[in-house]
Amino acid sequence: MSLAKQYFPLMNIGVERALELLAEASKSVGTETLPTGEAHGRVVAADIKATADVPPFDRSPYDGYALISADTANAPVTLRVIEEVAAGSVPNSSVVSGTAVKILTGAPIPFGADTVVKFEDTDFTAASVTIHKATPRGNLVPRGEDIRAGSLIARRGGFVTPAIAGNLAAQGIERIEVYKKARIGIISTGNELISSGSGAIRDTNRAALESAVKRIGAVPIFLGTASDERGAIEKLIDSASADMLISTGGMGKSDRDFTLASFENCGAILKIRNLDCRPGGTFAYLELERKGVNVLCLCLSGNPASAMTAFFAVVQPGIRKLCGQADWRNTRCKVILAEAYGKASPVARLLVGSIDISSGRVMFTCSERGKGSVSSFDGANALAIVPENSPPLEVGTELDAYLI
Ligand code: AMP
Ligand code: MG
């Protein structure tokens, strides 16, 4: 069934299905034009083709003598030196049989010459050069060896890299159109975050999410902390000017959990309620129409590890899509468990951990501590996927994983 024909909200769906839905709704933010020198790491907004060959002429690969290969067939041979060409200069003479042009690295090959012999392989005076060995044609850098006119030098949706910056410079292109950085509004909820009493806790989620959002090239905007009172979250949602909203906390069923109702009161339409995985299963995805723009709203659990798991599995790819990245999905790969995992998994599980490839195999070590623990993510670079109804897992078990 096509996504467009589905009835919403979808309940307890898998990460991959949630991603498809999110990606479909997530249109890239607008573009801006930057000097290429300031665009490193930004996302290219339009394909760019080379208009000129690089190098623009056949050029010398080293300091030496440009000559006609056939003249060296009966080497040793002595040729008359008729000119000297440095890089940046243009040869005036044509090489004819019996002559050579002294040439420096990068200088254009003179007309008539078809190869270059290095200084080190010659004996020379100002007026002549002796070549000791027969030299084949083609000791030169042909025009267009690096880039051919008409070839693609930057792809829409890719990052501006050092190679792309270099290729643009080689074409004389000084400015590049890139996607704007998506602005991600972050809302924390919970009286315990505001209280100064002994039940107070510090806001882990805000800091962790701000960092995670920055890491993938978007801009976090902290919108504030809402108390567990009716109307408090609505105020923050209404004040927001962002391309996406992420909230944490207040997603339970108690009479102090207002997050979902608050988004709906602001006009957001619920598309997904909960994912069928642990941790991170407490989740909602809504769409909020704002000034003709569809703002994606992601409501995560207050538990830091649950929030981070859902963020890396689903929200991070969604932000990358919003930022125009062609490769917006988390890369998937097979991993091998480096240690046994003792718990059974009646529901699909996302195991946080790190991958080590130094043995030549992709070994995964789980760093899960508990759903309140953001330190599980310290040094983590993967989420291994344990299928539902899995027994405890033995060392060496192969799993799929997302690279985060
Ligand atoms: P909730 O989802 O609001 O029921 O919160 C679940 C647990 O996460 C509770 O123990 C909260 O105190 C904790 N929590 C909620 N928000 C945050 C936050 N921003 N930083 C750290 N812990 C939080
Ligand atoms: Mg709460």
Short mmCIF file of C-alpha atoms and ligand atoms in Angstrom, two decimals:
data_model
loop_
_atom_site.label_atom_id
_atom_site.label_comp_id
_atom_site.label_asym_id
_atom_site.label_seq_id
_atom_site.Cartn_x
_atom_site.Cartn_y
_atom_site.Cartn_z
CA MET A 1 0.00 0.00 0.00
CA SER A 2 1.40 3.42 -0.89
CA LEU A 3 2.15 5.67 2.04
CA ALA A 4 -0.25 8.31 0.73
CA LYS A 5 -3.20 5.93 1.13
CA GLN A 6 -2.46 4.94 4.70
CA TYR A 7 -4.64 5.89 7.62
CA PHE A 8 -2.96 7.80 10.39
CA PRO A 9 -1.70 7.59 13.01
CA LEU A 10 0.38 4.47 12.42
CA MET A 11 1.02 2.68 15.69
CA ASN A 12 4.17 0.81 16.75
CA ILE A 13 5.82 0.78 13.38
CA GLY A 14 9.38 -0.22 12.47
CA VAL A 15 12.24 2.24 12.13
CA GLU A 16 12.54 1.74 8.36
CA ARG A 17 8.87 2.45 7.76
CA ALA A 18 9.00 5.50 9.98
CA LEU A 19 11.96 6.76 7.97
CA GLU A 20 10.17 6.38 4.65
CA LEU A 21 7.25 8.39 5.94
CA LEU A 22 9.44 11.09 7.41
CA ALA A 23 11.57 11.35 4.29
CA GLU A 24 8.53 11.71 2.09
CA ALA A 25 7.28 14.66 4.14
CA SER A 26 10.67 16.28 4.62
CA LYS A 27 11.31 18.77 1.84
CA SER A 28 14.73 20.40 1.78
CA VAL A 29 15.12 23.85 3.23
CA GLY A 30 15.99 26.70 0.84
CA THR A 31 19.38 27.46 -0.66
CA GLU A 32 21.99 30.19 -0.36
CA THR A 33 25.07 31.09 -2.40
CA LEU A 34 28.43 31.20 -0.62
CA PRO A 35 32.03 31.90 -1.60
CA THR A 36 33.45 28.40 -2.19
CA GLY A 37 36.09 29.05 0.47
CA GLU A 38 33.33 29.31 3.09
CA ALA A 39 31.30 26.34 1.87
CA HIS A 40 33.33 23.41 3.21
CA GLY A 41 31.05 20.70 4.60
CA ARG A 42 27.88 22.32 3.25
CA VAL A 43 25.47 20.41 1.02
CA VAL A 44 25.63 21.16 -2.72
CA ALA A 45 22.21 22.36 -3.95
CA ALA A 46 22.65 21.91 -7.72
CA ASP A 47 24.82 19.76 -9.99
CA ILE A 48 27.85 21.62 -11.36
CA LYS A 49 29.53 20.65 -14.63
CA ALA A 50 33.01 21.60 -15.77
CA THR A 51 33.06 24.10 -18.63
CA ALA A 52 36.77 23.67 -19.41
CA ASP A 53 39.31 20.88 -19.67
CA VAL A 54 41.84 20.67 -16.84
CA PRO A 55 44.69 20.90 -17.63
CA PRO A 56 43.70 23.22 -20.47
CA PHE A 57 46.59 22.05 -22.71
CA ASP A 58 49.00 19.10 -22.96
CA ARG A 59 51.66 19.91 -20.41
CA SER A 60 55.04 18.73 -19.27
CA PRO A 61 55.09 16.31 -16.29
CA TYR A 62 58.67 17.32 -15.39
CA ASP A 63 61.65 19.54 -16.07
CA GLY A 64 63.34 18.27 -19.25
CA TYR A 65 63.24 18.42 -23.04
CA ALA A 66 60.18 18.20 -25.30
CA LEU A 67 61.01 16.39 -28.52
CA ILE A 68 59.80 13.95 -31.16
CA SER A 69 59.88 10.35 -29.91
CA ALA A 70 60.92 8.99 -33.34
CA ASP A 71 64.13 11.07 -33.14
CA THR A 72 65.27 8.90 -30.22
CA ALA A 73 64.75 5.54 -31.99
CA ASN A 74 68.51 5.20 -32.64
CA ALA A 75 69.64 6.75 -29.33
CA PRO A 76 72.06 8.04 -28.30
CA VAL A 77 71.15 11.12 -30.31
CA THR A 78 71.97 14.82 -29.95
CA LEU A 79 69.25 17.39 -30.70
CA ARG A 80 69.47 21.17 -31.15
CA VAL A 81 67.73 23.16 -28.37
CA ILE A 82 65.66 25.89 -30.02
CA GLU A 83 63.79 27.47 -27.08
CA GLU A 84 63.16 27.34 -23.33
CA VAL A 85 59.59 27.36 -21.91
CA ALA A 86 58.85 27.92 -18.23
CA ALA A 87 55.50 27.20 -16.51
CA GLY A 88 53.12 30.04 -17.30
CA SER A 89 54.80 30.77 -20.66
CA VAL A 90 53.72 29.64 -24.10
CA PRO A 91 56.17 28.08 -26.58
CA ASN A 92 56.83 30.16 -29.73
CA SER A 93 58.62 27.48 -31.73
CA SER A 94 57.46 24.21 -33.21
CA VAL A 95 59.63 21.18 -32.65
CA VAL A 96 60.77 19.61 -35.90
CA SER A 97 62.95 16.52 -36.36
CA GLY A 98 66.43 17.07 -34.92
CA THR A 99 65.32 19.75 -32.44
CA ALA A 100 64.11 19.92 -28.85
CA VAL A 101 62.62 22.57 -26.53
CA LYS A 102 63.86 22.90 -22.97
CA ILE A 103 60.69 22.77 -20.85
CA LEU A 104 59.80 23.14 -17.16
CA THR A 105 57.12 21.23 -15.26
CA GLY A 106 53.59 22.36 -16.13
CA ALA A 107 54.56 24.32 -19.26
CA PRO A 108 52.57 23.67 -22.48
CA ILE A 109 54.08 21.08 -24.82
CA PRO A 110 55.29 22.86 -27.99
CA PHE A 111 53.60 22.03 -31.27
CA GLY A 112 55.29 19.09 -33.00
CA ALA A 113 56.72 17.47 -29.83
CA ASP A 114 55.10 14.23 -28.65
CA THR A 115 57.08 13.38 -25.53
CA VAL A 116 59.30 14.79 -22.77
CA VAL A 117 62.61 13.42 -21.43
CA LYS A 118 63.67 14.36 -17.89
CA PHE A 119 66.82 16.46 -17.35
CA GLU A 120 68.27 13.61 -15.28
CA ASP A 121 68.16 11.28 -18.30
CA THR A 122 70.06 13.67 -20.59
CA ASP A 123 73.39 15.42 -21.02
CA PHE A 124 72.98 18.97 -22.14
CA THR A 125 74.59 22.29 -22.95
CA ALA A 126 72.78 25.56 -23.62
CA ALA A 127 72.59 24.72 -27.31
CA SER A 128 72.08 20.96 -27.42
CA VAL A 129 70.83 17.92 -25.56
CA THR A 130 71.91 14.29 -25.80
CA ILE A 131 69.31 11.58 -25.19
CA HIS A 132 70.72 8.18 -24.24
CA LYS A 133 67.69 5.90 -24.58
CA ALA A 134 64.83 5.48 -27.03
CA THR A 135 61.83 7.28 -25.51
CA PRO A 136 58.21 6.34 -26.25
CA ARG A 137 55.58 8.91 -27.24
CA GLY A 138 53.28 10.33 -24.61
CA ASN A 139 55.50 11.25 -21.68
CA LEU A 140 53.21 14.21 -21.06
CA VAL A 141 50.05 15.18 -19.15
CA PRO A 142 47.28 15.25 -21.76
CA ARG A 143 44.75 18.07 -21.88
CA GLY A 144 41.67 17.14 -19.81
CA GLU A 145 43.45 14.34 -17.90
CA ASP A 146 42.12 15.71 -14.59
CA ILE A 147 38.67 16.95 -15.66
CA ARG A 148 36.96 16.93 -19.03
CA ALA A 149 34.71 19.82 -19.99
CA GLY A 150 31.10 18.71 -19.44
CA SER A 151 31.86 16.25 -16.63
CA LEU A 152 30.12 16.53 -13.26
CA ILE A 153 32.37 18.11 -10.63
CA ALA A 154 29.81 18.56 -7.82
CA ARG A 155 26.65 16.54 -7.24
CA ARG A 156 23.47 17.89 -5.72
CA GLY A 157 23.06 16.46 -2.25
CA GLY A 158 26.78 15.78 -1.72
CA PHE A 159 29.09 17.65 0.65
CA VAL A 160 31.53 20.33 -0.42
CA THR A 161 34.85 18.51 0.09
CA PRO A 162 38.47 19.57 -0.46
CA ALA A 163 38.41 17.83 -3.88
CA ILE A 164 35.26 19.69 -4.91
CA ALA A 165 36.67 23.01 -3.68
CA GLY A 166 39.80 22.33 -5.74
CA ASN A 167 37.84 21.36 -8.85
CA LEU A 168 35.64 24.45 -8.60
CA ALA A 169 38.74 26.63 -8.26
CA ALA A 170 40.25 24.92 -11.32
CA GLN A 171 37.13 26.02 -13.24
CA GLY A 172 37.31 29.59 -11.94
CA ILE A 173 34.04 29.08 -10.01
CA GLU A 174 34.15 31.30 -6.94
CA ARG A 175 30.64 30.87 -5.51
CA ILE A 176 28.48 27.82 -4.93
CA GLU A 177 24.79 27.29 -4.20
CA VAL A 178 24.32 25.19 -1.05
CA TYR A 179 21.34 24.24 1.09
CA LYS A 180 20.70 26.44 4.08
CA LYS A 181 21.31 24.82 7.43
CA ALA A 182 18.03 23.46 8.79
CA ARG A 183 16.95 25.08 12.07
CA ILE A 184 15.93 22.48 14.63
CA GLY A 185 13.82 23.73 17.55
CA ILE A 186 14.36 21.80 20.80
CA ILE A 187 11.87 21.71 23.67
CA SER A 188 12.54 20.15 27.06
CA THR A 189 9.67 19.29 29.38
CA GLY A 190 9.36 18.41 33.04
CA ASN A 191 8.94 20.15 36.40
CA GLU A 192 12.07 18.39 37.62
CA LEU A 193 14.13 20.40 35.11
CA ILE A 194 12.82 23.72 36.43
CA SER A 195 12.58 22.93 40.13
CA SER A 196 15.24 24.15 42.52
CA GLY A 197 14.17 21.56 45.12
CA SER A 198 15.81 18.27 45.99
CA GLY A 199 13.90 16.46 43.20
CA ALA A 200 15.55 18.63 40.57
CA ILE A 201 17.66 17.16 37.77
CA ARG A 202 19.75 18.81 35.09
CA ASP A 203 18.68 18.94 31.46
CA THR A 204 20.74 16.23 29.76
CA ASN A 205 18.58 15.97 26.66
CA ARG A 206 18.89 19.58 25.62
CA ALA A 207 22.69 19.51 25.60
CA ALA A 208 22.94 16.08 23.99
CA LEU A 209 20.45 16.96 21.25
CA GLU A 210 22.05 20.34 20.56
CA SER A 211 25.37 18.61 20.08
CA ALA A 212 23.88 15.84 17.93
CA VAL A 213 22.08 18.38 15.72
CA LYS A 214 25.25 20.44 15.24
CA ARG A 215 27.27 17.36 14.42
CA ILE A 216 25.20 16.72 11.29
CA GLY A 217 25.36 20.30 10.05
CA ALA A 218 22.03 21.70 11.29
CA VAL A 219 21.41 24.55 13.73
CA PRO A 220 19.82 23.77 17.12
CA ILE A 221 17.53 26.44 18.57
CA PHE A 222 16.59 25.83 22.18
CA LEU A 223 13.00 26.98 22.60
CA GLY A 224 12.76 26.52 26.36
CA THR A 225 11.72 24.21 29.16
CA ALA A 226 8.00 23.60 29.70
CA SER A 227 6.60 22.73 33.09
CA ASP A 228 4.18 19.82 33.37
CA GLU A 229 1.18 22.11 33.18
CA ARG A 230 -1.49 22.39 30.56
CA GLY A 231 -0.63 25.10 28.02
CA ALA A 232 3.10 25.32 28.81
CA ILE A 233 4.30 23.34 25.79
CA GLU A 234 1.82 25.10 23.47
CA LYS A 235 3.49 28.43 24.28
CA LEU A 236 6.88 27.12 23.20
CA ILE A 237 5.48 25.53 20.03
CA ASP A 238 3.70 28.77 19.10
CA SER A 239 6.84 30.84 19.62
CA ALA A 240 8.93 28.54 17.42
CA SER A 241 10.43 29.51 14.11
CA ALA A 242 12.12 26.32 12.97
CA ASP A 243 12.15 23.75 10.18
CA MET A 244 11.70 20.87 12.64
CA LEU A 245 10.69 20.60 16.29
CA ILE A 246 12.01 18.02 18.71
CA SER A 247 10.62 17.63 22.22
CA THR A 248 11.64 15.31 25.00
CA GLY A 249 9.56 14.08 27.92
CA GLY A 250 5.91 14.14 28.81
CA MET A 251 5.04 11.22 26.56
CA GLY A 252 3.57 8.89 29.18
CA LYS A 253 -0.11 8.31 29.94
CA SER A 254 -0.28 10.13 33.27
CA ASP A 255 -2.36 13.25 33.88
CA ARG A 256 0.92 15.25 33.88
CA ASP A 257 2.00 14.15 30.40
CA PHE A 258 0.88 16.82 27.95
CA THR A 259 3.33 16.69 25.06
CA LEU A 260 1.27 14.94 22.42
CA ALA A 261 -1.93 16.80 23.30
CA SER A 262 -0.02 20.09 23.16
CA PHE A 263 1.24 19.52 19.63
CA GLU A 264 -2.26 18.48 18.57
CA ASN A 265 -3.77 21.55 20.25
CA CYS A 266 -1.41 23.64 18.12
CA GLY A 267 -2.81 22.00 14.98
CA ALA A 268 -0.24 19.28 14.40
CA ILE A 269 -1.50 16.06 12.83
CA LEU A 270 -0.29 12.82 14.41
CA LYS A 271 1.28 10.47 11.85
CA ILE A 272 3.17 7.93 13.95
CA ARG A 273 2.71 6.93 17.58
CA ASN A 274 5.50 4.74 18.94
CA LEU A 275 8.13 2.63 17.25
CA ASP A 276 8.30 -1.14 17.65
CA CYS A 277 11.75 -1.12 19.20
CA ARG A 278 13.38 -0.61 22.60
CA PRO A 279 14.71 1.75 23.72
CA GLY A 280 13.32 4.71 21.80
CA GLY A 281 9.90 3.15 21.25
CA THR A 282 8.17 6.01 23.03
CA PHE A 283 7.92 8.32 20.10
CA ALA A 284 5.55 10.46 18.10
CA TYR A 285 5.84 12.09 14.72
CA LEU A 286 3.43 14.86 13.81
CA GLU A 287 3.21 17.39 10.99
CA LEU A 288 2.43 21.02 11.69
CA GLU A 289 1.45 23.41 8.89
CA ARG A 290 3.17 26.76 9.49
CA LYS A 291 2.98 29.54 6.88
CA GLY A 292 2.64 26.99 4.09
CA VAL A 293 5.60 24.96 5.39
CA ASN A 294 5.20 21.45 6.76
CA VAL A 295 7.12 21.48 10.06
CA LEU A 296 8.03 17.97 11.19
CA CYS A 297 7.56 17.47 14.93
CA LEU A 298 9.34 14.63 16.71
CA CYS A 299 8.38 13.87 20.28
CA LEU A 300 10.88 11.69 22.13
CA SER A 301 10.92 10.09 25.55
CA GLY A 302 12.42 12.05 28.42
CA ASN A 303 14.77 9.19 29.27
CA PRO A 304 18.07 10.34 27.82
CA ALA A 305 19.14 7.02 26.30
CA SER A 306 15.68 6.42 24.80
CA ALA A 307 15.66 9.93 23.37
CA MET A 308 19.14 9.51 21.90
CA THR A 309 18.31 6.11 20.41
CA ALA A 310 15.21 7.43 18.65
CA PHE A 311 17.16 10.50 17.62
CA PHE A 312 19.97 8.54 15.97
CA ALA A 313 17.70 5.90 14.42
CA VAL A 314 14.99 8.14 13.00
CA VAL A 315 15.43 11.87 13.63
CA GLN A 316 19.03 12.17 12.45
CA PRO A 317 18.25 10.76 8.98
CA GLY A 318 15.20 13.06 8.84
CA ILE A 319 17.37 16.10 9.59
CA ARG A 320 19.90 15.05 6.95
CA LYS A 321 17.06 14.79 4.42
CA LEU A 322 15.85 18.23 5.44
CA CYS A 323 19.38 19.55 4.89
CA GLY A 324 19.25 18.26 1.29
CA GLN A 325 21.72 15.41 1.77
CA ALA A 326 21.34 12.74 -0.91
CA ASP A 327 22.73 10.05 1.43
CA TRP A 328 20.41 10.86 4.30
CA ARG A 329 19.96 7.36 5.65
CA ASN A 330 22.21 5.94 8.34
CA THR A 331 24.64 3.59 6.62
CA ARG A 332 23.77 -0.06 7.34
CA CYS A 333 26.28 -2.85 7.72
CA LYS A 334 26.69 -6.32 9.24
CA VAL A 335 28.43 -6.52 12.60
CA ILE A 336 29.65 -9.39 14.78
CA LEU A 337 29.00 -9.32 18.52
CA ALA A 338 32.31 -9.10 20.39
CA GLU A 339 30.62 -10.09 23.68
CA ALA A 340 27.52 -12.09 24.55
CA TYR A 341 24.31 -10.14 25.15
CA GLY A 342 22.47 -11.73 28.05
CA LYS A 343 18.90 -10.47 27.66
CA ALA A 344 16.18 -11.94 25.47
CA SER A 345 14.45 -9.45 23.18
CA PRO A 346 10.70 -10.06 22.84
CA VAL A 347 10.54 -6.66 21.06
CA ALA A 348 13.11 -5.51 18.48
CA ARG A 349 16.02 -3.86 20.21
CA LEU A 350 18.50 -1.21 19.17
CA LEU A 351 21.79 -1.89 20.95
CA VAL A 352 24.07 1.09 21.26
CA GLY A 353 27.77 0.39 20.96
CA SER A 354 30.94 0.81 19.03
CA ILE A 355 32.42 -0.88 16.01
CA ASP A 356 36.07 -1.87 15.83
CA ILE A 357 37.46 -2.93 12.45
CA SER A 358 41.11 -3.25 13.47
CA SER A 359 40.98 -7.07 13.34
CA GLY A 360 39.70 -6.93 9.76
CA ARG A 361 36.25 -8.02 10.96
CA VAL A 362 33.47 -5.63 11.96
CA MET A 363 33.29 -6.30 15.70
CA PHE A 364 30.55 -4.65 17.76
CA THR A 365 30.79 -4.04 21.50
CA CYS A 366 27.60 -3.02 23.25
CA SER A 367 27.83 -0.04 25.64
CA GLU A 368 24.20 -0.06 26.83
CA ARG A 369 23.84 0.96 30.48
CA GLY A 370 20.16 1.69 31.01
CA LYS A 371 17.50 3.86 29.48
CA GLY A 372 18.35 6.83 31.68
CA SER A 373 22.00 6.72 30.77
CA VAL A 374 23.33 9.06 28.13
CA SER A 375 26.83 7.80 28.87
CA SER A 376 25.92 4.64 26.92
CA PHE A 377 26.50 6.83 23.88
CA ASP A 378 29.99 7.96 24.86
CA GLY A 379 32.21 6.79 22.01
CA ALA A 380 29.32 4.90 20.37
CA ASN A 381 29.20 4.81 16.59
CA ALA A 382 26.53 2.20 15.88
CA LEU A 383 23.11 0.86 16.78
CA ALA A 384 22.93 -2.90 16.29
CA ILE A 385 19.48 -4.21 15.41
CA VAL A 386 18.29 -7.21 17.43
CA PRO A 387 15.19 -8.70 15.76
CA GLU A 388 12.06 -9.25 17.85
CA ASN A 389 11.73 -12.59 19.65
CA SER A 390 15.51 -13.03 19.83
CA PRO A 391 16.94 -15.19 22.63
CA PRO A 392 20.05 -13.99 24.53
CA LEU A 393 22.80 -13.58 21.94
CA GLU A 394 26.10 -15.45 21.88
CA VAL A 395 29.50 -14.00 21.10
CA GLY A 396 29.99 -14.01 17.32
CA THR A 397 26.30 -13.48 16.49
CA GLU A 398 25.91 -11.49 13.28
CA LEU A 399 23.53 -8.53 13.40
CA ASP A 400 22.58 -5.67 11.10
CA ALA A 401 23.56 -2.26 12.40
CA TYR A 402 23.15 1.41 11.63
CA LEU A 403 26.25 3.56 11.70
CA ILE A 404 25.45 6.65 13.70
P1 AMP B 1 9.22 11.60 30.94
O1 AMP B 1 9.39 11.07 29.55
O2 AMP B 1 8.88 13.04 31.00
O3 AMP B 1 8.30 10.75 31.72
O4 AMP B 1 10.65 11.45 31.61
C1 AMP B 1 11.23 10.19 31.78
C2 AMP B 1 12.48 10.29 32.62
O5 AMP B 1 13.43 11.09 31.95
C3 AMP B 1 12.27 10.96 33.96
O6 AMP B 1 13.10 10.31 34.89
C4 AMP B 1 12.73 12.36 33.74
O7 AMP B 1 13.16 12.99 34.91
C5 AMP B 1 13.85 12.18 32.74
N1 AMP B 1 14.00 13.35 31.89
C6 AMP B 1 13.02 13.99 31.25
N2 AMP B 1 13.51 15.03 30.57
C7 AMP B 1 14.83 15.04 30.78
C8 AMP B 1 15.89 15.87 30.33
N3 AMP B 1 15.65 16.90 29.51
N4 AMP B 1 17.15 15.59 30.75
C9 AMP B 1 17.37 14.54 31.58
N5 AMP B 1 16.43 13.71 32.02
C10 AMP B 1 15.15 13.96 31.63
MG MG B 2 8.27 14.38 32.32
#
